[in-house]
């Protein structure tokens, strides 16, 4: 199994996913000290339409950072799953 931080050719699998996300609702949360931070920034730049949420904050690829963004991420997911008439 290949982790998203591993390289395929000259691009990581994170930054090569932009076109596959076209037309989907997605949010981006990433710590500035995360080793994938540069890849995530490139992914955001490659997206055909900007995501409704892009949040970069202090933190790394750790549970401490993830805990700091869990509630906003779940709120986003809940809103994305809510039927449009509600």
PDB file of N, CA, C and O in Angstrom:
ATOM      1  N   UNK A   1       0.834  -1.183   0.000  1.00  0.00           N
ATOM      2  CA  UNK A   1       0.000   0.000   0.000  1.00  0.00           C
ATOM      3  C   UNK A   1       0.871   1.235   0.000  1.00  0.00           C
ATOM      4  O   UNK A   1       1.802   1.355   0.780  1.00  0.00           O
ATOM      5  N   UNK A   2       0.600   2.153  -0.887  1.00  0.00           N
ATOM      6  CA  UNK A   2       1.409   3.356  -0.985  1.00  0.00           C
ATOM      7  C   UNK A   2       0.792   4.460  -0.165  1.00  0.00           C
ATOM      8  O   UNK A   2      -0.388   4.743  -0.268  1.00  0.00           O
ATOM      9  N   UNK A   3       1.576   5.079   0.682  1.00  0.00           N
ATOM     10  CA  UNK A   3       1.103   6.232   1.451  1.00  0.00           C
ATOM     11  C   UNK A   3       1.089   7.451   0.552  1.00  0.00           C
ATOM     12  O   UNK A   3       1.864   7.570  -0.377  1.00  0.00           O
ATOM     13  N   UNK A   4       0.209   8.398   0.875  1.00  0.00           N
ATOM     14  CA  UNK A   4       0.064   9.581   0.031  1.00  0.00           C
ATOM     15  C   UNK A   4       1.309  10.453   0.037  1.00  0.00           C
ATOM     16  O   UNK A   4       1.501  11.259  -0.850  1.00  0.00           O
ATOM     17  N   UNK A   5       2.178  10.303   1.029  1.00  0.00           N
ATOM     18  CA  UNK A   5       3.389  11.103   1.053  1.00  0.00           C
ATOM     19  C   UNK A   5       4.503  10.513   0.194  1.00  0.00           C
ATOM     20  O   UNK A   5       5.497  11.169  -0.054  1.00  0.00           O
ATOM     21  N   UNK A   6       4.338   9.276  -0.264  1.00  0.00           N
ATOM     22  CA  UNK A   6       5.341   8.679  -1.122  1.00  0.00           C
ATOM     23  C   UNK A   6       5.199   9.228  -2.533  1.00  0.00           C
ATOM     24  O   UNK A   6       4.132   9.630  -2.962  1.00  0.00           O
ATOM     25  N   UNK A   7       6.282   9.221  -3.266  1.00  0.00           N
ATOM     26  CA  UNK A   7       6.298   9.827  -4.593  1.00  0.00           C
ATOM     27  C   UNK A   7       5.999   8.805  -5.672  1.00  0.00           C
ATOM     28  O   UNK A   7       6.418   7.676  -5.619  1.00  0.00           O
ATOM     29  N   UNK A   8       5.225   9.234  -6.661  1.00  0.00           N
ATOM     30  CA  UNK A   8       5.031   8.481  -7.901  1.00  0.00           C
ATOM     31  C   UNK A   8       5.601   9.367  -8.984  1.00  0.00           C
ATOM     32  O   UNK A   8       5.023  10.395  -9.309  1.00  0.00           O
ATOM     33  N   UNK A   9       6.702   8.989  -9.509  1.00  0.00           N
ATOM     34  CA  UNK A   9       7.358   9.867 -10.471  1.00  0.00           C
ATOM     35  C   UNK A   9       7.826  11.107  -9.736  1.00  0.00           C
ATOM     36  O   UNK A   9       8.435  11.026  -8.702  1.00  0.00           O
ATOM     37  N   UNK A  10       7.489  12.288 -10.268  1.00  0.00           N
ATOM     38  CA  UNK A  10       7.926  13.519  -9.628  1.00  0.00           C
ATOM     39  C   UNK A  10       6.824  14.180  -8.820  1.00  0.00           C
ATOM     40  O   UNK A  10       7.026  15.225  -8.256  1.00  0.00           O
ATOM     41  N   UNK A  11       5.627  13.579  -8.760  1.00  0.00           N
ATOM     42  CA  UNK A  11       4.513  14.187  -8.043  1.00  0.00           C
ATOM     43  C   UNK A  11       3.978  13.225  -6.995  1.00  0.00           C
ATOM     44  O   UNK A  11       3.886  12.046  -7.233  1.00  0.00           O
ATOM     45  N   UNK A  12       3.598  13.760  -5.846  1.00  0.00           N
ATOM     46  CA  UNK A  12       3.007  12.887  -4.838  1.00  0.00           C
ATOM     47  C   UNK A  12       1.570  12.574  -5.234  1.00  0.00           C
ATOM     48  O   UNK A  12       0.969  13.250  -6.054  1.00  0.00           O
ATOM     49  N   UNK A  13       1.007  11.554  -4.620  1.00  0.00           N
ATOM     50  CA  UNK A  13      -0.382  11.213  -4.913  1.00  0.00           C
ATOM     51  C   UNK A  13      -1.327  12.276  -4.370  1.00  0.00           C
ATOM     52  O   UNK A  13      -2.440  12.398  -4.839  1.00  0.00           O
ATOM     53  N   UNK A  14      -0.899  13.060  -3.392  1.00  0.00           N
ATOM     54  CA  UNK A  14      -1.735  14.159  -2.894  1.00  0.00           C
ATOM     55  C   UNK A  14      -1.911  15.195  -3.993  1.00  0.00           C
ATOM     56  O   UNK A  14      -3.031  15.565  -4.342  1.00  0.00           O
ATOM     57  N   UNK A  15      -0.823  15.670  -4.564  1.00  0.00           N
ATOM     58  CA  UNK A  15      -0.934  16.766  -5.528  1.00  0.00           C
ATOM     59  C   UNK A  15      -1.384  16.308  -6.905  1.00  0.00           C
ATOM     60  O   UNK A  15      -1.674  17.135  -7.756  1.00  0.00           O
ATOM     61  N   UNK A  16      -1.480  15.007  -7.142  1.00  0.00           N
ATOM     62  CA  UNK A  16      -1.932  14.557  -8.456  1.00  0.00           C
ATOM     63  C   UNK A  16      -3.424  14.229  -8.461  1.00  0.00           C
ATOM     64  O   UNK A  16      -3.931  13.677  -9.417  1.00  0.00           O
ATOM     65  N   UNK A  17      -4.141  14.579  -7.400  1.00  0.00           N
ATOM     66  CA  UNK A  17      -5.547  14.217  -7.263  1.00  0.00           C
ATOM     67  C   UNK A  17      -6.507  15.331  -7.646  1.00  0.00           C
ATOM     68  O   UNK A  17      -7.713  15.134  -7.599  1.00  0.00           O
ATOM     69  N   UNK A  18      -6.032  16.505  -7.998  1.00  0.00           N
ATOM     70  CA  UNK A  18      -6.884  17.660  -8.227  1.00  0.00           C
ATOM     71  C   UNK A  18      -8.008  17.448  -9.220  1.00  0.00           C
ATOM     72  O   UNK A  18      -9.167  17.768  -8.943  1.00  0.00           O
ATOM     73  N   UNK A  19      -7.728  16.872 -10.366  1.00  0.00           N
ATOM     74  CA  UNK A  19      -8.776  16.705 -11.379  1.00  0.00           C
ATOM     75  C   UNK A  19      -9.815  15.672 -10.957  1.00  0.00           C
ATOM     76  O   UNK A  19     -10.969  15.786 -11.335  1.00  0.00           O
ATOM     77  N   UNK A  20      -9.416  14.705 -10.142  1.00  0.00           N
ATOM     78  CA  UNK A  20     -10.382  13.702  -9.671  1.00  0.00           C
ATOM     79  C   UNK A  20     -11.386  14.288  -8.681  1.00  0.00           C
ATOM     80  O   UNK A  20     -12.432  13.711  -8.454  1.00  0.00           O
ATOM     81  N   UNK A  21     -11.081  15.429  -8.109  1.00  0.00           N
ATOM     82  CA  UNK A  21     -11.981  16.056  -7.140  1.00  0.00           C
ATOM     83  C   UNK A  21     -12.946  17.048  -7.783  1.00  0.00           C
ATOM     84  O   UNK A  21     -13.808  17.599  -7.108  1.00  0.00           O
ATOM     85  N   UNK A  22     -12.832  17.257  -9.076  1.00  0.00           N
ATOM     86  CA  UNK A  22     -13.703  18.214  -9.765  1.00  0.00           C
ATOM     87  C   UNK A  22     -15.166  17.857  -9.544  1.00  0.00           C
ATOM     88  O   UNK A  22     -15.565  16.704  -9.649  1.00  0.00           O
ATOM     89  N   UNK A  23     -15.961  18.863  -9.196  1.00  0.00           N
ATOM     90  CA  UNK A  23     -17.387  18.672  -9.022  1.00  0.00           C
ATOM     91  C   UNK A  23     -17.789  18.064  -7.685  1.00  0.00           C
ATOM     92  O   UNK A  23     -18.962  17.772  -7.483  1.00  0.00           O
ATOM     93  N   UNK A  24     -16.851  17.870  -6.787  1.00  0.00           N
ATOM     94  CA  UNK A  24     -17.173  17.323  -5.479  1.00  0.00           C
ATOM     95  C   UNK A  24     -17.059  18.422  -4.423  1.00  0.00           C
ATOM     96  O   UNK A  24     -16.360  19.407  -4.614  1.00  0.00           O
ATOM     97  N   UNK A  25     -17.761  18.235  -3.318  1.00  0.00           N
ATOM     98  CA  UNK A  25     -17.608  19.139  -2.185  1.00  0.00           C
ATOM     99  C   UNK A  25     -16.459  18.613  -1.341  1.00  0.00           C
ATOM    100  O   UNK A  25     -16.439  17.445  -0.971  1.00  0.00           O
ATOM    101  N   UNK A  26     -15.517  19.456  -1.058  1.00  0.00           N
ATOM    102  CA  UNK A  26     -14.380  19.031  -0.268  1.00  0.00           C
ATOM    103  C   UNK A  26     -13.828  20.211   0.503  1.00  0.00           C
ATOM    104  O   UNK A  26     -13.942  21.355   0.075  1.00  0.00           O
ATOM    105  N   UNK A  27     -13.278  19.934   1.655  1.00  0.00           N
ATOM    106  CA  UNK A  27     -12.603  20.931   2.471  1.00  0.00           C
ATOM    107  C   UNK A  27     -11.172  20.486   2.695  1.00  0.00           C
ATOM    108  O   UNK A  27     -10.865  19.299   2.644  1.00  0.00           O
ATOM    109  N   UNK A  28     -10.327  21.458   2.923  1.00  0.00           N
ATOM    110  CA  UNK A  28      -8.908  21.176   3.112  1.00  0.00           C
ATOM    111  C   UNK A  28      -8.482  21.746   4.466  1.00  0.00           C
ATOM    112  O   UNK A  28      -8.662  22.938   4.719  1.00  0.00           O
ATOM    113  N   UNK A  29      -7.946  20.890   5.311  1.00  0.00           N
ATOM    114  CA  UNK A  29      -7.356  21.301   6.574  1.00  0.00           C
ATOM    115  C   UNK A  29      -5.959  20.710   6.611  1.00  0.00           C
ATOM    116  O   UNK A  29      -5.790  19.514   6.394  1.00  0.00           O
ATOM    117  N   UNK A  30      -4.957  21.531   6.876  1.00  0.00           N
ATOM    118  CA  UNK A  30      -3.586  21.022   6.900  1.00  0.00           C
ATOM    119  C   UNK A  30      -2.740  21.887   7.820  1.00  0.00           C
ATOM    120  O   UNK A  30      -2.822  23.122   7.765  1.00  0.00           O
ATOM    121  N   UNK A  31      -1.932  21.236   8.645  1.00  0.00           N
ATOM    122  CA  UNK A  31      -0.999  21.954   9.497  1.00  0.00           C
ATOM    123  C   UNK A  31       0.194  22.449   8.697  1.00  0.00           C
ATOM    124  O   UNK A  31       0.665  21.773   7.779  1.00  0.00           O
ATOM    125  N   UNK A  32       0.666  23.621   9.042  1.00  0.00           N
ATOM    126  CA  UNK A  32       1.804  24.206   8.311  1.00  0.00           C
ATOM    127  C   UNK A  32       3.111  23.430   8.524  1.00  0.00           C
ATOM    128  O   UNK A  32       4.028  23.548   7.725  1.00  0.00           O
ATOM    129  N   UNK A  33       3.189  22.651   9.590  1.00  0.00           N
ATOM    130  CA  UNK A  33       4.390  21.851   9.837  1.00  0.00           C
ATOM    131  C   UNK A  33       4.216  20.417   9.348  1.00  0.00           C
ATOM    132  O   UNK A  33       5.102  19.578   9.534  1.00  0.00           O
ATOM    133  N   UNK A  34       3.118  20.111   8.704  1.00  0.00           N
ATOM    134  CA  UNK A  34       2.863  18.777   8.158  1.00  0.00           C
ATOM    135  C   UNK A  34       3.827  18.525   7.004  1.00  0.00           C
ATOM    136  O   UNK A  34       4.018  19.402   6.160  1.00  0.00           O
ATOM    137  N   UNK A  35       4.440  17.353   6.937  1.00  0.00           N
ATOM    138  CA  UNK A  35       5.336  17.083   5.807  1.00  0.00           C
ATOM    139  C   UNK A  35       4.608  17.108   4.460  1.00  0.00           C
ATOM    140  O   UNK A  35       5.246  17.245   3.421  1.00  0.00           O
ATOM    141  N   UNK A  36       3.280  16.995   4.460  1.00  0.00           N
ATOM    142  CA  UNK A  36       2.507  17.055   3.213  1.00  0.00           C
ATOM    143  C   UNK A  36       2.036  18.470   2.879  1.00  0.00           C
ATOM    144  O   UNK A  36       1.339  18.660   1.883  1.00  0.00           O
ATOM    145  N   UNK A  37       2.401  19.455   3.669  1.00  0.00           N
ATOM    146  CA  UNK A  37       1.903  20.817   3.490  1.00  0.00           C
ATOM    147  C   UNK A  37       2.134  21.345   2.068  1.00  0.00           C
ATOM    148  O   UNK A  37       1.214  21.863   1.430  1.00  0.00           O
ATOM    149  N   UNK A  38       3.322  21.194   1.546  1.00  0.00           N
ATOM    150  CA  UNK A  38       3.608  21.658   0.181  1.00  0.00           C
ATOM    151  C   UNK A  38       2.756  20.941  -0.851  1.00  0.00           C
ATOM    152  O   UNK A  38       2.234  21.563  -1.784  1.00  0.00           O
ATOM    153  N   UNK A  39       2.585  19.632  -0.685  1.00  0.00           N
ATOM    154  CA  UNK A  39       1.733  18.858  -1.598  1.00  0.00           C
ATOM    155  C   UNK A  39       0.286  19.328  -1.527  1.00  0.00           C
ATOM    156  O   UNK A  39      -0.396  19.435  -2.543  1.00  0.00           O
ATOM    157  N   UNK A  40      -0.184  19.603  -0.311  1.00  0.00           N
ATOM    158  CA  UNK A  40      -1.566  20.056  -0.143  1.00  0.00           C
ATOM    159  C   UNK A  40      -1.752  21.421  -0.790  1.00  0.00           C
ATOM    160  O   UNK A  40      -2.756  21.667  -1.471  1.00  0.00           O
ATOM    161  N   UNK A  41      -0.803  22.312  -0.642  1.00  0.00           N
ATOM    162  CA  UNK A  41      -0.887  23.625  -1.305  1.00  0.00           C
ATOM    163  C   UNK A  41      -0.932  23.469  -2.824  1.00  0.00           C
ATOM    164  O   UNK A  41      -1.699  24.164  -3.494  1.00  0.00           O
ATOM    165  N   UNK A  42      -0.116  22.565  -3.365  1.00  0.00           N
ATOM    166  CA  UNK A  42      -0.142  22.333  -4.815  1.00  0.00           C
ATOM    167  C   UNK A  42      -1.490  21.744  -5.240  1.00  0.00           C
ATOM    168  O   UNK A  42      -2.039  22.123  -6.272  1.00  0.00           O
ATOM    169  N   UNK A  43      -2.040  20.840  -4.443  1.00  0.00           N
ATOM    170  CA  UNK A  43      -3.347  20.270  -4.738  1.00  0.00           C
ATOM    171  C   UNK A  43      -4.401  21.375  -4.814  1.00  0.00           C
ATOM    172  O   UNK A  43      -5.170  21.445  -5.771  1.00  0.00           O
ATOM    173  N   UNK A  44      -4.425  22.255  -3.837  1.00  0.00           N
ATOM    174  CA  UNK A  44      -5.402  23.351  -3.827  1.00  0.00           C
ATOM    175  C   UNK A  44      -5.231  24.215  -5.070  1.00  0.00           C
ATOM    176  O   UNK A  44      -6.207  24.614  -5.711  1.00  0.00           O
ATOM    177  N   UNK A  45      -3.999  24.482  -5.463  1.00  0.00           N
ATOM    178  CA  UNK A  45      -3.741  25.305  -6.653  1.00  0.00           C
ATOM    179  C   UNK A  45      -4.206  24.614  -7.932  1.00  0.00           C
ATOM    180  O   UNK A  45      -4.589  25.280  -8.891  1.00  0.00           O
ATOM    181  N   UNK A  46      -4.192  23.274  -7.956  1.00  0.00           N
ATOM    182  CA  UNK A  46      -4.587  22.512  -9.145  1.00  0.00           C
ATOM    183  C   UNK A  46      -6.088  22.271  -9.254  1.00  0.00           C
ATOM    184  O   UNK A  46      -6.570  21.842 -10.303  1.00  0.00           O
ATOM    185  N   UNK A  47      -6.826  22.510  -8.182  1.00  0.00           N
ATOM    186  CA  UNK A  47      -8.259  22.215  -8.214  1.00  0.00           C
ATOM    187  C   UNK A  47      -8.976  23.096  -9.222  1.00  0.00           C
ATOM    188  O   UNK A  47      -8.728  24.307  -9.287  1.00  0.00           O
ATOM    189  N   UNK A  48      -9.872  22.511 -10.011  1.00  0.00           N
ATOM    190  CA  UNK A  48     -10.596  23.282 -11.022  1.00  0.00           C
ATOM    191  C   UNK A  48     -11.440  24.395 -10.407  1.00  0.00           C
ATOM    192  O   UNK A  48     -11.555  25.467 -10.965  1.00  0.00           O
ATOM    193  N   UNK A  49     -12.045  24.131  -9.257  1.00  0.00           N
ATOM    194  CA  UNK A  49     -12.761  25.170  -8.530  1.00  0.00           C
ATOM    195  C   UNK A  49     -12.267  25.119  -7.090  1.00  0.00           C
ATOM    196  O   UNK A  49     -11.958  24.060  -6.564  1.00  0.00           O
ATOM    197  N   UNK A  50     -12.147  26.271  -6.481  1.00  0.00           N
ATOM    198  CA  UNK A  50     -11.623  26.308  -5.127  1.00  0.00           C
ATOM    199  C   UNK A  50     -12.558  25.649  -4.132  1.00  0.00           C
ATOM    200  O   UNK A  50     -13.777  25.776  -4.238  1.00  0.00           O
ATOM    201  N   UNK A  51     -12.007  24.921  -3.161  1.00  0.00           N
ATOM    202  CA  UNK A  51     -12.856  24.312  -2.156  1.00  0.00           C
ATOM    203  C   UNK A  51     -13.472  25.389  -1.261  1.00  0.00           C
ATOM    204  O   UNK A  51     -12.879  26.457  -1.073  1.00  0.00           O
ATOM    205  N   UNK A  52     -14.658  25.122  -0.706  1.00  0.00           N
ATOM    206  CA  UNK A  52     -15.285  26.114   0.154  1.00  0.00           C
ATOM    207  C   UNK A  52     -14.515  26.344   1.453  1.00  0.00           C
ATOM    208  O   UNK A  52     -14.645  27.393   2.060  1.00  0.00           O
ATOM    209  N   UNK A  53     -13.712  25.389   1.867  1.00  0.00           N
ATOM    210  CA  UNK A  53     -12.903  25.532   3.075  1.00  0.00           C
ATOM    211  C   UNK A  53     -11.469  25.161   2.757  1.00  0.00           C
ATOM    212  O   UNK A  53     -11.202  24.066   2.264  1.00  0.00           O
ATOM    213  N   UNK A  54     -10.564  26.094   3.007  1.00  0.00           N
ATOM    214  CA  UNK A  54      -9.128  25.819   2.976  1.00  0.00           C
ATOM    215  C   UNK A  54      -8.580  26.418   4.260  1.00  0.00           C
ATOM    216  O   UNK A  54      -8.665  27.627   4.464  1.00  0.00           O
ATOM    217  N   UNK A  55      -8.061  25.571   5.124  1.00  0.00           N
ATOM    218  CA  UNK A  55      -7.584  26.035   6.418  1.00  0.00           C
ATOM    219  C   UNK A  55      -6.192  25.491   6.681  1.00  0.00           C
ATOM    220  O   UNK A  55      -5.994  24.281   6.736  1.00  0.00           O
ATOM    221  N   UNK A  56      -5.237  26.410   6.815  1.00  0.00           N
ATOM    222  CA  UNK A  56      -3.881  26.056   7.194  1.00  0.00           C
ATOM    223  C   UNK A  56      -3.639  26.655   8.573  1.00  0.00           C
ATOM    224  O   UNK A  56      -3.914  27.835   8.793  1.00  0.00           O
ATOM    225  N   UNK A  57      -3.148  25.852   9.477  1.00  0.00           N
ATOM    226  CA  UNK A  57      -2.901  26.349  10.820  1.00  0.00           C
ATOM    227  C   UNK A  57      -1.632  25.772  11.389  1.00  0.00           C
ATOM    228  O   UNK A  57      -0.996  24.918  10.777  1.00  0.00           O
ATOM    229  N   UNK A  58      -1.294  26.224  12.579  1.00  0.00           N
ATOM    230  CA  UNK A  58      -0.101  25.673  13.221  1.00  0.00           C
ATOM    231  C   UNK A  58      -0.325  24.204  13.554  1.00  0.00           C
ATOM    232  O   UNK A  58      -1.401  23.822  14.008  1.00  0.00           O
ATOM    233  N   UNK A  59       0.665  23.395  13.280  1.00  0.00           N
ATOM    234  CA  UNK A  59       0.561  21.980  13.616  1.00  0.00           C
ATOM    235  C   UNK A  59       1.187  21.091  12.571  1.00  0.00           C
ATOM    236  O   UNK A  59       1.509  21.523  11.470  1.00  0.00           O
ATOM    237  N   UNK A  60       1.336  19.831  12.946  1.00  0.00           N
ATOM    238  CA  UNK A  60       1.968  18.835  12.072  1.00  0.00           C
ATOM    239  C   UNK A  60       0.960  17.745  11.752  1.00  0.00           C
ATOM    240  O   UNK A  60      -0.227  17.904  11.975  1.00  0.00           O
ATOM    241  N   UNK A  61       1.440  16.640  11.220  1.00  0.00           N
ATOM    242  CA  UNK A  61       0.604  15.496  10.857  1.00  0.00           C
ATOM    243  C   UNK A  61       0.444  14.641  12.112  1.00  0.00           C
ATOM    244  O   UNK A  61       0.960  13.519  12.198  1.00  0.00           O
ATOM    245  N   UNK A  62      -0.267  15.208  13.105  1.00  0.00           N
ATOM    246  CA  UNK A  62      -0.380  14.571  14.417  1.00  0.00           C
ATOM    247  C   UNK A  62      -1.821  14.623  14.920  1.00  0.00           C
ATOM    248  O   UNK A  62      -2.629  15.419  14.447  1.00  0.00           O
ATOM    249  N   UNK A  63      -2.093  13.797  15.903  1.00  0.00           N
ATOM    250  CA  UNK A  63      -3.413  13.790  16.534  1.00  0.00           C
ATOM    251  C   UNK A  63      -3.709  15.149  17.161  1.00  0.00           C
ATOM    252  O   UNK A  63      -4.848  15.598  17.164  1.00  0.00           O
ATOM    253  N   UNK A  64      -2.719  15.830  17.689  1.00  0.00           N
ATOM    254  CA  UNK A  64      -2.939  17.150  18.294  1.00  0.00           C
ATOM    255  C   UNK A  64      -3.518  18.109  17.248  1.00  0.00           C
ATOM    256  O   UNK A  64      -4.503  18.799  17.504  1.00  0.00           O
ATOM    257  N   UNK A  65      -2.930  18.141  16.053  1.00  0.00           N
ATOM    258  CA  UNK A  65      -3.473  19.014  15.000  1.00  0.00           C
ATOM    259  C   UNK A  65      -4.864  18.542  14.590  1.00  0.00           C
ATOM    260  O   UNK A  65      -5.793  19.336  14.477  1.00  0.00           O
ATOM    261  N   UNK A  66      -5.015  17.257  14.350  1.00  0.00           N
ATOM    262  CA  UNK A  66      -6.312  16.728  13.883  1.00  0.00           C
ATOM    263  C   UNK A  66      -7.409  17.034  14.892  1.00  0.00           C
ATOM    264  O   UNK A  66      -8.526  17.376  14.515  1.00  0.00           O
ATOM    265  N   UNK A  67      -7.099  16.905  16.191  1.00  0.00           N
ATOM    266  CA  UNK A  67      -8.099  17.242  17.205  1.00  0.00           C
ATOM    267  C   UNK A  67      -8.508  18.704  17.112  1.00  0.00           C
ATOM    268  O   UNK A  67      -9.658  19.045  17.382  1.00  0.00           O
ATOM    269  N   UNK A  68      -7.597  19.574  16.729  1.00  0.00           N
ATOM    270  CA  UNK A  68      -7.911  21.005  16.656  1.00  0.00           C
ATOM    271  C   UNK A  68      -8.836  21.337  15.487  1.00  0.00           C
ATOM    272  O   UNK A  68      -9.455  22.399  15.487  1.00  0.00           O
ATOM    273  N   UNK A  69      -8.943  20.455  14.502  1.00  0.00           N
ATOM    274  CA  UNK A  69      -9.794  20.736  13.331  1.00  0.00           C
ATOM    275  C   UNK A  69     -10.955  19.756  13.186  1.00  0.00           C
ATOM    276  O   UNK A  69     -11.735  19.867  12.242  1.00  0.00           O
ATOM    277  N   UNK A  70     -11.102  18.834  14.118  1.00  0.00           N
ATOM    278  CA  UNK A  70     -12.155  17.825  14.009  1.00  0.00           C
ATOM    279  C   UNK A  70     -13.549  18.444  13.985  1.00  0.00           C
ATOM    280  O   UNK A  70     -14.368  18.105  13.120  1.00  0.00           O
ATOM    281  N   UNK A  71     -13.857  19.345  14.907  1.00  0.00           N
ATOM    282  CA  UNK A  71     -15.200  19.929  14.948  1.00  0.00           C
ATOM    283  C   UNK A  71     -15.520  20.727  13.689  1.00  0.00           C
ATOM    284  O   UNK A  71     -16.596  20.544  13.101  1.00  0.00           O
ATOM    285  N   UNK A  72     -14.627  21.619  13.218  1.00  0.00           N
ATOM    286  CA  UNK A  72     -14.939  22.315  11.965  1.00  0.00           C
ATOM    287  C   UNK A  72     -15.070  21.363  10.774  1.00  0.00           C
ATOM    288  O   UNK A  72     -15.921  21.562   9.904  1.00  0.00           O
ATOM    289  N   UNK A  73     -14.252  20.320  10.739  1.00  0.00           N
ATOM    290  CA  UNK A  73     -14.338  19.362   9.628  1.00  0.00           C
ATOM    291  C   UNK A  73     -15.661  18.597   9.668  1.00  0.00           C
ATOM    292  O   UNK A  73     -16.318  18.427   8.634  1.00  0.00           O
ATOM    293  N   UNK A  74     -16.075  18.163  10.842  1.00  0.00           N
ATOM    294  CA  UNK A  74     -17.363  17.471  10.953  1.00  0.00           C
ATOM    295  C   UNK A  74     -18.527  18.397  10.622  1.00  0.00           C
ATOM    296  O   UNK A  74     -19.513  17.967  10.018  1.00  0.00           O
ATOM    297  N   UNK A  75     -18.432  19.666  11.018  1.00  0.00           N
ATOM    298  CA  UNK A  75     -19.486  20.627  10.667  1.00  0.00           C
ATOM    299  C   UNK A  75     -19.579  20.769   9.151  1.00  0.00           C
ATOM    300  O   UNK A  75     -20.675  20.816   8.581  1.00  0.00           O
ATOM    301  N   UNK A  76     -18.440  20.818   8.487  1.00  0.00           N
ATOM    302  CA  UNK A  76     -18.419  20.898   7.033  1.00  0.00           C
ATOM    303  C   UNK A  76     -19.049  19.650   6.412  1.00  0.00           C
ATOM    304  O   UNK A  76     -19.888  19.739   5.512  1.00  0.00           O
ATOM    305  N   UNK A  77     -18.661  18.492   6.903  1.00  0.00           N
ATOM    306  CA  UNK A  77     -19.199  17.236   6.367  1.00  0.00           C
ATOM    307  C   UNK A  77     -20.709  17.173   6.598  1.00  0.00           C
ATOM    308  O   UNK A  77     -21.466  16.803   5.701  1.00  0.00           O
ATOM    309  N   UNK A  78     -21.145  17.548   7.796  1.00  0.00           N
ATOM    310  CA  UNK A  78     -22.576  17.553   8.084  1.00  0.00           C
ATOM    311  C   UNK A  78     -23.342  18.465   7.137  1.00  0.00           C
ATOM    312  O   UNK A  78     -24.414  18.101   6.627  1.00  0.00           O
ATOM    313  N   UNK A  79     -22.788  19.632   6.865  1.00  0.00           N
ATOM    314  CA  UNK A  79     -23.434  20.548   5.922  1.00  0.00           C
ATOM    315  C   UNK A  79     -23.447  19.995   4.509  1.00  0.00           C
ATOM    316  O   UNK A  79     -24.423  20.164   3.776  1.00  0.00           O
ATOM    317  N   UNK A  80     -22.383  19.335   4.126  1.00  0.00           N
ATOM    318  CA  UNK A  80     -22.306  18.768   2.768  1.00  0.00           C
ATOM    319  C   UNK A  80     -23.289  17.609   2.596  1.00  0.00           C
ATOM    320  O   UNK A  80     -23.792  17.392   1.489  1.00  0.00           O
ATOM    321  N   UNK A  81     -23.576  16.897   3.660  1.00  0.00           N
ATOM    322  CA  UNK A  81     -24.477  15.754   3.588  1.00  0.00           C
ATOM    323  C   UNK A  81     -25.948  16.152   3.760  1.00  0.00           C
ATOM    324  O   UNK A  81     -26.832  15.378   3.435  1.00  0.00           O
ATOM    325  N   UNK A  82     -26.181  17.350   4.254  1.00  0.00           N
ATOM    326  CA  UNK A  82     -27.555  17.807   4.481  1.00  0.00           C
ATOM    327  C   UNK A  82     -28.249  18.002   3.135  1.00  0.00           C
ATOM    328  O   UNK A  82     -27.674  18.595   2.216  1.00  0.00           O
ATOM    329  N   UNK A  83     -29.482  17.506   3.002  1.00  0.00           N
ATOM    330  CA  UNK A  83     -30.217  17.744   1.754  1.00  0.00           C
ATOM    331  C   UNK A  83     -30.354  19.249   1.489  1.00  0.00           C
ATOM    332  O   UNK A  83     -30.484  20.042   2.429  1.00  0.00           O
ATOM    333  N   UNK A  84     -30.310  19.639   0.253  1.00  0.00           N
ATOM    334  CA  UNK A  84     -30.278  21.065  -0.101  1.00  0.00           C
ATOM    335  C   UNK A  84     -31.519  21.820   0.324  1.00  0.00           C
ATOM    336  O   UNK A  84     -31.487  23.031   0.453  1.00  0.00           O
ATOM    337  N   UNK A  85     -32.644  21.155   0.573  1.00  0.00           N
ATOM    338  CA  UNK A  85     -33.878  21.836   0.979  1.00  0.00           C
ATOM    339  C   UNK A  85     -33.940  22.146   2.457  1.00  0.00           C
ATOM    340  O   UNK A  85     -34.836  22.824   2.909  1.00  0.00           O
ATOM    341  N   UNK A  86     -32.991  21.646   3.260  1.00  0.00           N
ATOM    342  CA  UNK A  86     -33.034  21.855   4.725  1.00  0.00           C
ATOM    343  C   UNK A  86     -32.356  23.130   5.132  1.00  0.00           C
ATOM    344  O   UNK A  86     -31.455  23.604   4.611  1.00  0.00           O
TER     345      UNK A  86
END
